[in-house]
Coordinates of C-alpha atoms and ligand atoms in Angstrom, one line a residue:
X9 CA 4.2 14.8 -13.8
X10 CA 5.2 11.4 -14.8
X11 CA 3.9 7.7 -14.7
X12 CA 6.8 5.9 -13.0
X13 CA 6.9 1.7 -13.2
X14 CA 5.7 -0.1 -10.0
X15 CA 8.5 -1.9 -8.4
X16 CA 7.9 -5.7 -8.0
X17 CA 8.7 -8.3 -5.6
X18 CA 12.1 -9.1 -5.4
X19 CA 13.4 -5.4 -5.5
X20 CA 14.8 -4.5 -2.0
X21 CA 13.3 -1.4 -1.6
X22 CA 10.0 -3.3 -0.8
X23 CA 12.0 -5.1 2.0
X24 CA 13.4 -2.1 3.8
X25 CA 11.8 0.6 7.0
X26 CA 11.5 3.6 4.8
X27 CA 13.0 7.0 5.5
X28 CA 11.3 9.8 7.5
X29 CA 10.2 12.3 5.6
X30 CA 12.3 15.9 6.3
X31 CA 12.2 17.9 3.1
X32 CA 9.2 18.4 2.6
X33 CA 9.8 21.0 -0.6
X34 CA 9.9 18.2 -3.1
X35 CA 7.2 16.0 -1.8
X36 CA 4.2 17.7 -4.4
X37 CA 6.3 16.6 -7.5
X38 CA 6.8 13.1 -6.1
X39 CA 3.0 12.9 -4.9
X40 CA 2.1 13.8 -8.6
X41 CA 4.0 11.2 -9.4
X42 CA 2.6 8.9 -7.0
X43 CA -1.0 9.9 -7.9
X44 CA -0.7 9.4 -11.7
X45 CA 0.9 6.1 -11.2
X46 CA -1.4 4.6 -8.8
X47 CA -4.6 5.7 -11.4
X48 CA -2.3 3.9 -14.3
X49 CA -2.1 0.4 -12.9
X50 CA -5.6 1.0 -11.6
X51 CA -5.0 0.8 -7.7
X52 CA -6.2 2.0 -4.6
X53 CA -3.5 2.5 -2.9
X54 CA 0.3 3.2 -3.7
X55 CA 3.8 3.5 -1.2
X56 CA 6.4 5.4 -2.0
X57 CA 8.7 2.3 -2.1
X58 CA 6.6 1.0 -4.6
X59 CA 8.0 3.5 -7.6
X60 CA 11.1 3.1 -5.7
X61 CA 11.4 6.2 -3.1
X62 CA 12.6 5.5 0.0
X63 CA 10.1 7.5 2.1
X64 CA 7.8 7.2 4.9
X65 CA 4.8 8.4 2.4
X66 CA 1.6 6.9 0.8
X67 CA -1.6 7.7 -1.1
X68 CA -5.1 5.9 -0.5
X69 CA -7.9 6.8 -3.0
X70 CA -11.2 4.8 -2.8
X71 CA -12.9 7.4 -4.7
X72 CA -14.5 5.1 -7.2
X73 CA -15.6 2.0 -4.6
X74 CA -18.5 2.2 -2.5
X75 CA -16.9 3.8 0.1
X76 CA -16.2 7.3 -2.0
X77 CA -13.8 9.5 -0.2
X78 CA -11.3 12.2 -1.1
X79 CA -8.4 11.2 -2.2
X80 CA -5.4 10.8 0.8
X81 CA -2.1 11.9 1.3
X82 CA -0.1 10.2 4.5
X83 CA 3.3 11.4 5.8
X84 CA 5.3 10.0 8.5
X85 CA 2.8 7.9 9.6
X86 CA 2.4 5.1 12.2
X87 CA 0.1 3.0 13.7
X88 CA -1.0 3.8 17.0
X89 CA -3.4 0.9 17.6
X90 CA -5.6 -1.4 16.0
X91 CA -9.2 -1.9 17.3
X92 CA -12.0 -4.2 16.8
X93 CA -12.9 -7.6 15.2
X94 CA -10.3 -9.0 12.6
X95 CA -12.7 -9.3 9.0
X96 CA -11.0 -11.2 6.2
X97 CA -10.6 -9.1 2.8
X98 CA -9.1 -10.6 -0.8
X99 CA -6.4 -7.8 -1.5
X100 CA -4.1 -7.4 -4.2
X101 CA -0.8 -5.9 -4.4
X102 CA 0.5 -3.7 -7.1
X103 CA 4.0 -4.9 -6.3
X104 CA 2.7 -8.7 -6.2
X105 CA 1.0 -8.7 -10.0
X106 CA -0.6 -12.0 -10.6
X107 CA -1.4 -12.7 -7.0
X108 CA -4.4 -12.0 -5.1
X109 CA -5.2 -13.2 -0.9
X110 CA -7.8 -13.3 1.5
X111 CA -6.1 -11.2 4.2
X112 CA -7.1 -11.1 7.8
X113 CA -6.9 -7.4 9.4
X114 CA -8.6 -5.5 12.1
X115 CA -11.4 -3.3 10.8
X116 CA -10.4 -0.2 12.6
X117 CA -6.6 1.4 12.9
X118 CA -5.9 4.7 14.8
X119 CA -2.6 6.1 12.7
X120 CA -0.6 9.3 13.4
X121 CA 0.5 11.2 10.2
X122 CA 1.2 14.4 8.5
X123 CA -0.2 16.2 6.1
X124 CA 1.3 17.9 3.3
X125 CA 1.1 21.1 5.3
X126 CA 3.3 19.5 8.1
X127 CA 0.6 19.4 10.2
X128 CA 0.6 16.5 12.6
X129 CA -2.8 13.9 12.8
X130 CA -3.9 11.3 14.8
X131 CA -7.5 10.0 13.6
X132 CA -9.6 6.3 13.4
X133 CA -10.2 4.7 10.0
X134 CA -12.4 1.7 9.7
X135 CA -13.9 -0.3 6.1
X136 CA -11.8 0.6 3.2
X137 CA -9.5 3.3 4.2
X138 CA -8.9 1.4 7.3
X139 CA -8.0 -2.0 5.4
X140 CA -5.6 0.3 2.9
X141 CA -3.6 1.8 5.3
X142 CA -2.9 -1.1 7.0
X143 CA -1.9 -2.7 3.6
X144 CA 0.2 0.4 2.7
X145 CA 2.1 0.8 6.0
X146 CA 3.1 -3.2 5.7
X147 CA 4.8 -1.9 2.4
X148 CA 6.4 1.0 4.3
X149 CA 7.4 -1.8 7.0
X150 CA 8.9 -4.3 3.9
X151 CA 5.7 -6.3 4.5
X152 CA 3.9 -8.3 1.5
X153 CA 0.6 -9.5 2.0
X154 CA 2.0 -12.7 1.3
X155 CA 3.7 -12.3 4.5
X156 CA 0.3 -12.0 6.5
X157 CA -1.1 -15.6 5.1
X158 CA -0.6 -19.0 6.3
X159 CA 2.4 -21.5 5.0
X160 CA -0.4 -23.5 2.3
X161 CA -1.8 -20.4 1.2
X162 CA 2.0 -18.6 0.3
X163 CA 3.4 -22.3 -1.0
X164 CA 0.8 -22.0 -3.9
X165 CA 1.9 -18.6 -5.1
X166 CA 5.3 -20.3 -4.9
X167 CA 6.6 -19.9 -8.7
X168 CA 4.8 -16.6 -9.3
X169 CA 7.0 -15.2 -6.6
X170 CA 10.1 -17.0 -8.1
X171 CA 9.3 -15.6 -11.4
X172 CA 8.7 -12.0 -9.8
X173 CA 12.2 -11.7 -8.5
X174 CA 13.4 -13.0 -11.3
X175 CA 11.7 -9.2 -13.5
X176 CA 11.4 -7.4 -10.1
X177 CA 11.2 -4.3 -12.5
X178 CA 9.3 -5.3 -15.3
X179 CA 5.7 -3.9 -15.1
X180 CA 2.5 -6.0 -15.0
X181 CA -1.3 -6.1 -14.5
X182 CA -2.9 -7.9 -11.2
X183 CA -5.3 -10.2 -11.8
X184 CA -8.4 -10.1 -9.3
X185 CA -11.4 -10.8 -9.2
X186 CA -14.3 -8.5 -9.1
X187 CA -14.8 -8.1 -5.8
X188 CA -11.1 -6.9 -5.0
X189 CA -9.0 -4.0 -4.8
X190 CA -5.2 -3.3 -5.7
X191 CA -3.0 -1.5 -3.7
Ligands
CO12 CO1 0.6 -3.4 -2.2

């Protein structure tokens, strides 16, 4: 088990469709990984891209909000559809330190996925969990949330994303605001 450093904005592998995940032997050691990470920097929510793995793979845990739930594990997934009103949400980003967005999703998502078992799921997820997925299958897509606001909105953040590429691998705290989550 390991803490490995949360890859920034900048670094490619952010940018990238990951991989399919085929070998599924060495996923526990890299989900360890991913787990103690994600509880380091204090997140909800963690893509393998974002520690630098090329795989279709992320963890959601939301145990500590509002909304408690057992911790998640997603392989292989995709969305199947996205259902109901959109509801805006601040969000921050792990990968995005510094930055934090009101970001307009739908409430509820329908995703297909694997568990660790290789068994194949398709189930709804609405609040939270619903919001986070979304959120970590843009990173598994090369989407920043940056990407999903308006022109005025990314023009401010402007110089924080200069500086970010600039250390796209140096490791940093978000800065949110109570009522936010990092992911
Ligand atoms: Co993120």
């Amino acid at each position: 088990m390991s803490i490995r450093d949360v890859v920034n904005y900048g670094n490619p592998i952010l940018r990238k469709i990951c991989s399919q995940v085929s070998d599924f032997t060495a996923l526990p050691s890299i989900l360890n990984d991913m787990f103690d990470s994600m509880y380091e920097s204090e997140g909800i929510g963690l893509a393998a891209n974002q520690i630098g793995i090329d795989l279709n793979l992320f963890i959601i845990d939301i145990t500590h909000t509002d909304e408690a739930d057992d911790p998640h594990v997603f392989i292989n997934s995709s969305i199947i559809s996205t259902n109901g009103d959109k509801e805006i949400f601040q969000e921050g980003c792990l990968s995005l330190p510094g930055i934090a967005l009101d970001v307009r999703r739908p409430k509820m998502v329908t995703l297909k996925y694997q568990t660790i078992d290789k068994e194949w799921h398709e189930d709804d997820f609405d609040g939270l969990l619903a919001r986070a997925i979304q959120h970590e299958m843009d990173h598994l897509n090369g989407v920043f949330i940056i990407d999903r606001v308006g022109e005025i909105e990314r023009l401010k953040y402007q110089n924080v994303l200069k500086e970010l590429e600039k250390h796209s691998l140096s490791k940093n705290k978000s800065s949110l605001d109570a009522k936010g989550f990092v992911l």
